[in-house]
mmCIF file of C-alpha atoms and ligand atoms in Angstrom:
data_model
loop_
_atom_site.group_PDB
_atom_site.id
_atom_site.type_symbol
_atom_site.label_atom_id
_atom_site.label_comp_id
_atom_site.label_asym_id
_atom_site.label_seq_id
_atom_site.Cartn_x
_atom_site.Cartn_y
_atom_site.Cartn_z
ATOM 1 C CA MET A 1 0.085 -12.320 -24.408
ATOM 2 C CA ASN A 2 2.314 -13.766 -21.772
ATOM 3 C CA LYS A 3 2.581 -10.934 -19.377
ATOM 4 C CA LYS A 4 4.669 -11.092 -16.235
ATOM 5 C CA ARG A 5 2.613 -11.637 -13.202
ATOM 6 C CA ILE A 6 2.797 -9.092 -10.369
ATOM 7 C CA LEU A 7 1.024 -9.014 -7.040
ATOM 8 C CA SER A 8 0.622 -6.319 -4.404
ATOM 9 C CA GLY A 9 -1.338 -5.927 -1.331
ATOM 10 C CA MET A 10 -2.850 -3.208 0.995
ATOM 11 C CA ARG A 11 -4.139 -3.654 4.584
ATOM 12 C CA PRO A 12 -7.589 -2.553 5.161
ATOM 13 C CA THR A 13 -7.008 -0.550 8.230
ATOM 14 C CA GLY A 14 -9.027 2.569 7.469
ATOM 15 C CA LYS A 15 -9.668 5.264 4.886
ATOM 16 C CA LEU A 16 -7.176 5.764 2.191
ATOM 17 C CA HIS A 17 -5.287 9.023 1.788
ATOM 18 C CA LEU A 18 -3.194 11.085 -0.564
ATOM 19 C CA GLY A 19 -0.141 8.949 0.570
ATOM 20 C CA HIS A 20 -1.936 5.747 -0.716
ATOM 21 C CA LEU A 21 -2.524 7.611 -4.011
ATOM 22 C CA VAL A 22 0.991 8.518 -4.874
ATOM 23 C CA GLY A 23 2.731 5.555 -2.871
ATOM 24 C CA ALA A 24 0.716 2.717 -4.274
ATOM 25 C CA LEU A 25 -2.469 3.393 -6.489
ATOM 26 C CA SER A 26 -1.257 5.597 -9.254
ATOM 27 C CA ASN A 27 1.575 3.002 -9.777
ATOM 28 C CA TRP A 28 -0.893 -0.057 -9.758
ATOM 29 C CA VAL A 29 -2.897 1.936 -12.285
ATOM 30 C CA LYS A 30 0.214 2.312 -14.670
ATOM 31 C CA PHE A 31 1.218 -1.253 -14.309
ATOM 32 C CA GLN A 32 -2.185 -2.565 -15.492
ATOM 33 C CA ASP A 33 -1.381 -2.823 -19.207
ATOM 34 C CA GLU A 34 2.067 -4.101 -19.001
ATOM 35 C CA TYR A 35 1.625 -6.867 -16.320
ATOM 36 C CA ASP A 36 -0.981 -9.520 -15.231
ATOM 37 C CA CYS A 37 -1.864 -7.767 -12.081
ATOM 38 C CA TYR A 38 -3.174 -9.107 -8.844
ATOM 39 C CA PHE A 39 -4.200 -6.524 -6.328
ATOM 40 C CA MET A 40 -5.027 -8.079 -2.762
ATOM 41 C CA VAL A 41 -6.883 -6.641 0.198
ATOM 42 C CA ALA A 42 -4.661 -8.138 3.049
ATOM 43 C CA ASP A 43 -7.254 -8.394 5.617
ATOM 44 C CA TRP A 44 -5.425 -11.083 7.663
ATOM 45 C CA HIS A 45 -2.310 -8.837 7.718
ATOM 46 C CA ALA A 46 -4.552 -6.061 9.117
ATOM 47 C CA LEU A 47 -5.715 -8.445 11.816
ATOM 48 C CA MET A 48 -2.269 -9.122 12.848
ATOM 49 C CA SER A 49 -2.029 -5.819 14.485
ATOM 50 C CA GLU A 50 -5.518 -5.076 15.216
ATOM 51 C CA TYR A 51 -6.656 -8.318 16.640
ATOM 52 C CA GLU A 52 -7.453 -6.902 20.068
ATOM 53 C CA ASN A 53 -10.118 -4.517 18.598
ATOM 54 C CA PRO A 54 -11.104 -6.083 15.335
ATOM 55 C CA LEU A 55 -11.613 -3.395 12.829
ATOM 56 C CA ASN A 56 -14.699 -3.264 10.784
ATOM 57 C CA LEU A 57 -13.226 -5.163 8.003
ATOM 58 C CA LYS A 58 -15.840 -5.586 5.784
ATOM 59 C CA GLU A 59 -16.768 -1.832 5.653
ATOM 60 C CA ASN A 60 -13.202 -1.022 5.283
ATOM 61 C CA ILE A 61 -12.641 -3.582 2.255
ATOM 62 C CA LEU A 62 -15.558 -2.074 0.351
ATOM 63 C CA ASP A 63 -14.537 1.365 1.157
ATOM 64 C CA ASN A 64 -10.868 0.739 0.073
ATOM 65 C CA VAL A 65 -11.850 -1.215 -2.979
ATOM 66 C CA ALA A 66 -14.223 1.566 -3.907
ATOM 67 C CA ASP A 67 -11.323 3.860 -3.796
ATOM 68 C CA TRP A 68 -9.034 1.644 -5.863
ATOM 69 C CA LEU A 69 -11.575 1.505 -8.608
ATOM 70 C CA ALA A 70 -12.240 5.262 -8.415
ATOM 71 C CA CYS A 71 -8.589 6.007 -8.811
ATOM 72 C CA GLY A 72 -8.476 3.821 -11.931
ATOM 73 C CA VAL A 73 -7.691 0.183 -11.053
ATOM 74 C CA ASP A 74 -9.808 -1.366 -13.652
ATOM 75 C CA PRO A 75 -11.307 -4.795 -12.813
ATOM 76 C CA GLU A 76 -11.259 -5.513 -16.661
ATOM 77 C CA LYS A 77 -7.411 -5.578 -16.446
ATOM 78 C CA SER A 78 -6.632 -6.522 -13.074
ATOM 79 C CA ASN A 79 -7.563 -9.234 -10.529
ATOM 80 C CA ILE A 80 -8.843 -7.725 -7.250
ATOM 81 C CA PHE A 81 -9.452 -10.054 -4.317
ATOM 82 C CA ILE A 82 -9.433 -10.612 -0.656
ATOM 83 C CA GLN A 83 -6.868 -12.470 0.988
ATOM 84 C CA SER A 84 -9.005 -14.423 3.547
ATOM 85 C CA GLN A 85 -11.109 -15.560 0.623
ATOM 86 C CA VAL A 86 -8.411 -17.589 -0.603
ATOM 87 C CA PRO A 87 -7.702 -19.746 2.479
ATOM 88 C CA LEU A 88 -4.764 -21.488 0.568
ATOM 89 C CA HIS A 89 -2.523 -18.529 1.680
ATOM 90 C CA LEU A 90 -2.710 -19.953 5.075
ATOM 91 C CA GLU A 91 -1.668 -23.508 3.982
ATOM 92 C CA LEU A 92 1.408 -22.098 2.133
ATOM 93 C CA TYR A 93 2.091 -19.802 5.095
ATOM 94 C CA PHE A 94 2.285 -22.795 7.314
ATOM 95 C CA ILE A 95 4.534 -24.746 4.994
ATOM 96 C CA LEU A 96 6.920 -21.992 4.518
ATOM 97 C CA SER A 97 7.082 -21.385 8.197
ATOM 98 C CA LEU A 98 8.518 -24.976 8.423
ATOM 99 C CA VAL A 99 11.545 -23.698 6.590
ATOM 100 C CA THR A 100 11.921 -20.241 7.929
ATOM 101 C CA PRO A 101 14.617 -19.653 10.499
ATOM 102 C CA LEU A 102 13.343 -18.019 13.580
ATOM 103 C CA GLY A 103 16.510 -15.615 13.619
ATOM 104 C CA LEU A 104 15.434 -14.188 10.154
ATOM 105 C CA LEU A 105 12.109 -13.092 11.626
ATOM 106 C CA GLU A 106 13.445 -11.835 14.965
ATOM 107 C CA ARG A 107 16.072 -9.763 13.016
ATOM 108 C CA CYS A 108 13.566 -8.214 10.501
ATOM 109 C CA PRO A 109 14.008 -4.491 10.871
ATOM 110 C CA THR A 110 10.407 -3.763 10.275
ATOM 111 C CA TYR A 111 9.608 -6.253 13.077
ATOM 112 C CA LYS A 112 11.806 -4.614 15.639
ATOM 113 C CA GLU A 113 10.928 -1.142 14.575
ATOM 114 C CA GLN A 114 7.304 -1.692 14.965
ATOM 115 C CA LEU A 115 7.696 -3.574 18.273
ATOM 116 C CA ARG A 116 9.534 -0.344 19.533
ATOM 117 C CA GLU A 117 7.237 2.269 18.040
ATOM 118 C CA ILE A 118 3.949 0.748 18.347
ATOM 119 C CA THR A 119 3.108 0.967 22.114
ATOM 120 C CA ASN A 120 -0.579 1.122 22.216
ATOM 121 C CA ARG A 121 -1.014 -2.362 21.102
ATOM 122 C CA ASP A 122 0.494 -5.818 22.019
ATOM 123 C CA LEU A 123 2.492 -6.976 19.064
ATOM 124 C CA SER A 124 4.673 -9.427 20.735
ATOM 125 C CA THR A 125 2.498 -12.385 19.390
ATOM 126 C CA TYR A 126 3.536 -15.488 17.455
ATOM 127 C CA ALA A 127 1.396 -14.280 14.381
ATOM 128 C CA PHE A 128 2.945 -10.791 14.317
ATOM 129 C CA LEU A 129 6.344 -12.239 14.197
ATOM 130 C CA GLY A 130 5.260 -14.287 11.289
ATOM 131 C CA TYR A 131 3.804 -11.206 9.335
ATOM 132 C CA PRO A 132 6.537 -11.378 6.697
ATOM 133 C CA VAL A 133 5.976 -15.180 6.184
ATOM 134 C CA LEU A 134 2.320 -14.706 5.380
ATOM 135 C CA GLN A 135 3.523 -11.927 3.071
ATOM 136 C CA ALA A 136 5.859 -14.300 1.331
ATOM 137 C CA ALA A 137 2.937 -16.739 0.949
ATOM 138 C CA ASP A 138 0.742 -14.105 -0.613
ATOM 139 C CA ILE A 139 3.423 -13.553 -3.243
ATOM 140 C CA LEU A 140 4.797 -17.194 -3.729
ATOM 141 C CA LEU A 141 1.412 -18.724 -3.999
ATOM 142 C CA TYR A 142 0.976 -16.744 -7.379
ATOM 143 C CA LYS A 143 4.503 -17.136 -8.699
ATOM 144 C CA ALA A 144 4.296 -13.600 -8.996
ATOM 145 C CA GLU A 145 7.630 -12.318 -10.731
ATOM 146 C CA ALA A 146 7.508 -8.865 -9.350
ATOM 147 C CA VAL A 147 5.823 -6.947 -6.475
ATOM 148 C CA PRO A 148 5.275 -3.267 -6.555
ATOM 149 C CA VAL A 149 6.300 -1.916 -3.076
ATOM 150 C CA GLY A 150 7.440 1.021 -1.469
ATOM 151 C CA GLU A 151 10.984 0.925 0.226
ATOM 152 C CA ASP A 152 9.588 0.127 3.636
ATOM 153 C CA GLN A 153 8.561 -3.305 2.307
ATOM 154 C CA LEU A 154 11.947 -4.269 0.976
ATOM 155 C CA PRO A 155 12.971 -6.326 4.119
ATOM 156 C CA HIS A 156 9.819 -8.418 3.687
ATOM 157 C CA LEU A 157 10.650 -8.959 -0.022
ATOM 158 C CA GLU A 158 14.116 -10.097 0.794
ATOM 159 C CA LEU A 159 12.810 -12.535 3.419
ATOM 160 C CA ALA A 160 10.502 -13.948 0.771
ATOM 161 C CA ARG A 161 13.507 -14.398 -1.410
ATOM 162 C CA GLN A 162 15.516 -16.219 1.297
ATOM 163 C CA ILE A 163 12.530 -18.294 1.973
ATOM 164 C CA VAL A 164 12.508 -19.333 -1.721
ATOM 165 C CA ARG A 165 16.110 -20.227 -1.902
ATOM 166 C CA LYS A 166 15.921 -22.231 1.376
ATOM 167 C CA PHE A 167 12.716 -24.163 0.186
ATOM 168 C CA ASN A 168 13.905 -24.674 -3.456
ATOM 169 C CA HIS A 169 17.556 -25.875 -2.069
ATOM 170 C CA LEU A 170 16.030 -28.038 0.502
ATOM 171 C CA TYR A 171 13.745 -29.783 -1.504
ATOM 172 C CA LYS A 172 15.728 -29.713 -4.798
ATOM 173 C CA THR A 173 12.965 -28.120 -6.754
ATOM 174 C CA GLU A 174 12.466 -24.952 -8.741
ATOM 175 C CA CYS A 175 8.810 -24.810 -7.802
ATOM 176 C CA LEU A 176 8.803 -21.467 -5.985
ATOM 177 C CA ILE A 177 9.963 -18.254 -7.781
ATOM 178 C CA GLU A 178 12.145 -15.386 -6.332
ATOM 179 C CA PRO A 179 10.130 -12.098 -6.543
ATOM 180 C CA ASN A 180 11.713 -8.962 -7.451
ATOM 181 C CA ALA A 181 10.773 -5.690 -6.103
ATOM 182 C CA LEU A 182 9.114 -3.403 -8.634
ATOM 183 C CA LEU A 183 10.546 -0.257 -6.913
ATOM 184 C CA THR A 184 8.737 2.911 -8.157
ATOM 185 C CA LYS A 185 10.095 6.248 -8.347
ATOM 186 C CA THR A 186 9.820 7.056 -4.646
ATOM 187 C CA THR A 187 7.495 9.994 -4.180
ATOM 188 C CA ARG A 188 7.659 11.072 -0.538
ATOM 189 C CA LEU A 189 4.541 12.652 0.550
ATOM 190 C CA LEU A 190 4.877 13.773 4.246
ATOM 191 C CA GLY A 191 1.603 14.573 6.320
ATOM 192 C CA THR A 192 0.283 17.963 7.077
ATOM 193 C CA ASP A 193 2.546 18.173 10.144
ATOM 194 C CA GLY A 194 5.693 17.065 8.280
ATOM 195 C CA ARG A 195 5.728 13.596 9.822
ATOM 196 C CA LYS A 196 5.099 10.405 7.655
ATOM 197 C CA MET A 197 1.488 10.566 6.444
ATOM 198 C CA SER A 198 -0.318 8.277 8.646
ATOM 199 C CA LYS A 199 -3.769 7.452 10.173
ATOM 200 C CA SER A 200 -2.308 6.984 13.470
ATOM 201 C CA TYR A 201 -0.768 10.672 13.280
ATOM 202 C CA ASN A 202 -4.041 12.094 11.881
ATOM 203 C CA ASN A 203 -1.962 14.239 9.464
ATOM 204 C CA TYR A 204 -3.469 12.969 6.384
ATOM 205 C CA ILE A 205 -5.767 14.137 3.614
ATOM 206 C CA GLY A 206 -8.266 11.451 2.956
ATOM 207 C CA LEU A 207 -9.342 10.582 -0.587
ATOM 208 C CA SER A 208 -12.861 11.079 0.171
ATOM 209 C CA GLU A 209 -12.452 14.292 2.347
ATOM 210 C CA GLU A 210 -14.852 17.121 1.880
ATOM 211 C CA PRO A 211 -13.613 20.319 0.341
ATOM 212 C CA GLU A 212 -14.111 22.316 3.440
ATOM 213 C CA VAL A 213 -11.966 19.752 5.522
ATOM 214 C CA ILE A 214 -9.201 19.736 2.898
ATOM 215 C CA ARG A 215 -9.006 23.618 2.969
ATOM 216 C CA LYS A 216 -8.782 23.384 6.774
ATOM 217 C CA LYS A 217 -6.093 20.645 6.806
ATOM 218 C CA VAL A 218 -3.923 22.453 3.972
ATOM 219 C CA GLN A 219 -4.163 25.547 5.833
ATOM 220 C CA SER A 220 -2.828 23.752 8.967
ATOM 221 C CA MET A 221 0.259 22.597 7.028
ATOM 222 C CA VAL A 222 3.477 23.520 8.464
ATOM 223 C CA THR A 223 5.644 25.822 6.108
ATOM 224 C CA ASP A 224 9.260 27.064 5.832
ATOM 225 C CA PRO A 225 9.947 28.009 9.487
ATOM 226 C CA LYS A 226 12.407 30.771 8.385
ATOM 227 C CA ARG A 227 9.651 32.630 6.541
ATOM 228 C CA ILE A 228 7.969 34.661 9.366
ATOM 229 C CA ARG A 229 7.095 37.814 7.610
ATOM 230 C CA PHE A 230 5.640 38.261 4.043
ATOM 231 C CA SER A 231 8.706 40.143 2.880
ATOM 232 C CA ASP A 232 11.104 37.281 4.179
ATOM 233 C CA PRO A 233 12.383 35.399 1.123
ATOM 234 C CA GLY A 234 11.029 31.541 1.359
ATOM 235 C CA HIS A 235 13.006 28.503 0.880
ATOM 236 C CA PRO A 236 10.428 26.363 -0.884
ATOM 237 C CA ASP A 237 12.850 23.376 -1.165
ATOM 238 C CA GLN A 238 12.352 22.938 2.612
ATOM 239 C CA CYS A 239 8.505 23.498 2.550
ATOM 240 C CA ASN A 240 6.116 20.810 2.537
ATOM 241 C CA VAL A 241 3.508 22.778 0.887
ATOM 242 C CA CYS A 242 5.900 23.218 -2.019
ATOM 243 C CA ASN A 243 6.645 19.590 -2.028
ATOM 244 C CA TYR A 244 2.913 18.857 -2.655
ATOM 245 C CA TYR A 245 2.804 21.083 -5.584
ATOM 246 C CA ARG A 246 6.048 19.269 -6.842
ATOM 247 C CA VAL A 247 4.375 15.964 -6.226
ATOM 248 C CA PHE A 248 0.876 16.619 -7.633
ATOM 249 C CA PHE A 249 0.970 19.723 -9.714
ATOM 250 C CA PRO A 250 4.555 19.857 -11.212
ATOM 251 C CA GLU A 251 3.456 22.157 -13.709
ATOM 252 C CA ALA A 252 2.667 24.929 -11.050
ATOM 253 C CA ALA A 253 5.567 24.118 -8.810
ATOM 254 C CA GLU A 254 8.125 26.039 -10.734
ATOM 255 C CA GLU A 255 6.076 29.365 -10.417
ATOM 256 C CA ILE A 256 5.277 28.830 -6.889
ATOM 257 C CA ASN A 257 9.001 28.266 -6.171
ATOM 258 C CA GLU A 258 10.002 31.427 -7.726
ATOM 259 C CA ALA A 259 7.072 33.408 -6.187
ATOM 260 C CA CYS A 260 8.069 32.081 -2.756
ATOM 261 C CA VAL A 261 11.912 32.850 -3.130
ATOM 262 C CA LYS A 262 11.030 36.309 -4.284
ATOM 263 C CA SER A 263 8.428 37.014 -1.604
ATOM 264 C CA LYS A 264 5.538 37.451 -4.157
ATOM 265 C CA ILE A 265 3.260 35.085 -2.717
ATOM 266 C CA GLY A 266 2.339 34.601 0.977
ATOM 267 C CA CYS A 267 1.869 31.243 2.652
ATOM 268 C CA THR A 268 -1.727 31.633 3.262
ATOM 269 C CA ASP A 269 -2.554 32.324 -0.386
ATOM 270 C CA CYS A 270 -0.021 29.578 -1.424
ATOM 271 C CA LYS A 271 -1.943 27.168 0.657
ATOM 272 C CA LYS A 272 -5.209 28.381 -0.465
ATOM 273 C CA GLU A 273 -4.189 27.627 -4.023
ATOM 274 C CA LEU A 274 -2.926 24.296 -3.186
ATOM 275 C CA ALA A 275 -6.181 23.154 -1.450
ATOM 276 C CA GLY A 276 -8.229 24.497 -4.373
ATOM 277 C CA LYS A 277 -6.001 22.279 -6.708
ATOM 278 C CA ILE A 278 -6.238 19.203 -4.309
ATOM 279 C CA ILE A 279 -10.006 19.491 -4.390
ATOM 280 C CA ASP A 280 -10.109 19.792 -8.058
ATOM 281 C CA LEU A 281 -7.896 16.727 -8.242
ATOM 282 C CA LEU A 282 -10.006 14.513 -6.030
ATOM 283 C CA ALA A 283 -13.369 15.885 -7.378
ATOM 284 C CA PRO A 284 -13.597 13.179 -10.294
ATOM 285 C CA ILE A 285 -12.320 10.479 -8.125
ATOM 286 C CA GLN A 286 -14.916 11.285 -5.560
ATOM 287 C CA LYS A 287 -17.684 11.346 -8.104
ATOM 288 C CA LYS A 288 -16.541 8.012 -9.511
ATOM 289 C CA ARG A 289 -16.545 6.547 -5.851
ATOM 290 C CA GLN A 290 -20.047 7.654 -5.439
ATOM 291 C CA ASP A 291 -21.115 6.081 -8.470
ATOM 292 C CA ILE A 292 -19.459 2.816 -7.722
ATOM 293 C CA LEU A 293 -20.829 2.642 -4.213
ATOM 294 C CA LYS A 294 -24.569 3.222 -5.677
ATOM 295 C CA ASP A 295 -24.440 -0.187 -7.158
ATOM 296 C CA LYS A 296 -24.455 -2.245 -4.204
ATOM 297 C CA GLY A 297 -23.439 -5.553 -5.667
ATOM 298 C CA TYR A 298 -20.761 -4.268 -7.975
ATOM 299 C CA ILE A 299 -17.779 -4.447 -5.749
ATOM 300 C CA GLU A 300 -18.922 -7.770 -4.440
ATOM 301 C CA LYS A 301 -19.072 -9.219 -7.836
ATOM 302 C CA ILE A 302 -15.517 -7.987 -8.654
ATOM 303 C CA LEU A 303 -14.227 -9.442 -5.610
ATOM 304 C CA SER A 304 -15.704 -12.864 -6.147
ATOM 305 C CA LEU A 305 -14.352 -12.924 -9.774
ATOM 306 C CA GLY A 306 -11.185 -12.107 -8.392
ATOM 307 C CA GLN A 307 -11.222 -14.851 -5.811
ATOM 308 C CA ALA A 308 -12.170 -17.429 -8.453
ATOM 309 C CA LYS A 309 -9.246 -16.536 -10.689
ATOM 310 C CA ALA A 310 -6.780 -16.181 -7.653
ATOM 311 C CA GLY A 311 -8.053 -19.303 -6.117
ATOM 312 C CA LYS A 312 -7.325 -21.346 -9.454
ATOM 313 C CA ILE A 313 -3.695 -20.345 -9.617
ATOM 314 C CA ALA A 314 -3.323 -20.766 -5.850
ATOM 315 C CA GLU A 315 -4.667 -24.296 -6.032
ATOM 316 C CA LYS A 316 -2.175 -25.129 -8.776
ATOM 317 C CA THR A 317 0.680 -24.097 -6.731
ATOM 318 C CA ILE A 318 -0.388 -25.641 -3.525
ATOM 319 C CA GLN A 319 -0.812 -28.953 -5.442
ATOM 320 C CA GLU A 320 2.869 -28.813 -6.509
ATOM 321 C CA VAL A 321 3.970 -27.771 -2.889
ATOM 322 C CA ARG A 322 1.957 -30.660 -1.385
ATOM 323 C CA GLN A 323 3.673 -33.190 -3.578
ATOM 324 C CA ILE A 324 7.038 -31.915 -2.759
ATOM 325 C CA LEU A 325 6.345 -32.362 0.919
ATOM 326 C CA LYS A 326 4.830 -35.580 0.160
ATOM 327 C CA LEU A 327 1.601 -34.643 1.532
ATOM 328 C CA ILE A 328 -1.797 -36.287 0.332
HETATM 329 N N1 LIG B 1 2.747 -5.618 4.145
HETATM 330 C C1 LIG B 1 2.078 -4.780 3.083
HETATM 331 C C2 LIG B 1 1.973 -3.419 3.633
HETATM 332 O O1 LIG B 1 1.806 -3.225 4.871
HETATM 333 C C3 LIG B 1 0.820 -5.343 2.510
HETATM 334 C C4 LIG B 1 0.986 -6.749 2.033
HETATM 335 C C5 LIG B 1 0.475 -7.961 2.333
HETATM 336 C C6 LIG B 1 1.622 -6.869 0.696
HETATM 337 N N2 LIG B 1 0.735 -9.019 1.500
HETATM 338 C C7 LIG B 1 1.486 -8.443 0.497
HETATM 339 C C8 LIG B 1 2.297 -6.208 -0.333
HETATM 340 C C9 LIG B 1 2.019 -8.877 -0.690
HETATM 341 C C10 LIG B 1 2.780 -6.666 -1.304
HETATM 342 C C11 LIG B 1 2.662 -8.178 -1.572
HETATM 343 O O2 LIG B 1 1.988 -2.534 2.746
HETATM 344 FE FE1 SF4 B 2 5.728 27.254 1.439
HETATM 345 FE FE2 SF4 B 2 4.392 28.442 -0.213
HETATM 346 FE FE3 SF4 B 2 5.009 29.678 2.145
HETATM 347 FE FE4 SF4 B 2 6.727 29.416 0.146
HETATM 348 S S1 SF4 B 2 5.049 30.621 0.025
HETATM 349 S S2 SF4 B 2 7.184 28.994 2.440
HETATM 350 S S3 SF4 B 2 6.145 27.407 -0.931
HETATM 351 S S4 SF4 B 2 3.747 27.783 1.879
#
């Protein structure tokens, strides 16, 4: 019965793609039996970087949650909720920010990197600096013992742990719990151009992409640059196409590998085959997604159940925290 509680979140910034499937969703699905899972739509976090042109959040949320469910996140096993529907996240965020040293946030590597790299938006705001504090609140509010995250989120998790230590030490309490990272075997999936798969690079293959588009995108993938003529032996270990085989179709990867090295298959055919396999992989997911979206109220019902359940736990933690700070 007493399963460990875990929490993870995803920002609803747009359509989900294969990177989300291998990086997060497939792990979430695996954790559902072993842990008491809370999966959260981090809409406030999305707004922190998109506040200038607020996204169509409601639409994105329904779209993303439909994909979560279609990929196998099961509302019977896991709690799915929207961050902004549990406003207590903000109260804890404020309280944590009381004890969070400014330097810790300013030195956070993800913060520095994003300020440097994202130049089409103004991210030098008070809220964006506090991004990891809200993330800490998301986790600590539920006393989650572990957080399934990719490596890119490790600095945020470390910050959450530091905040817990500071808070518990300062107020001589054990109220908050240091969360551990639930690091999953990192499957690195690059975009079609060989860079990190991302919406902003337009190099992704979406989960609800049409077969024709998938074929086109796969055909545009960068291959082994040393293989120019058919007769040139390929270097599949340096080829992104082959990496897709390894990640999604390990049973076929071996054969492709050999055929490539021995120049028995050309890149066009190799990609044609890959596209067909991705289309087949996504077909049942897309079918399930369509079925889910047919029932208009279904997702909203799941989200309101999730909100109620999350709200209860959040309420309990916040009561303790208020007492510690001699509020109320
Ligand atoms: N920052 C995370 C990301 O961009 C999303 C997120 C928000 C999150 N709150 C969280 C992840 C809490 C894990 C736990 O991917
Ligand atoms: Fe890559 Fe396939 Fe071409 Fe080999 S045959 S270089 S694995 S695309």
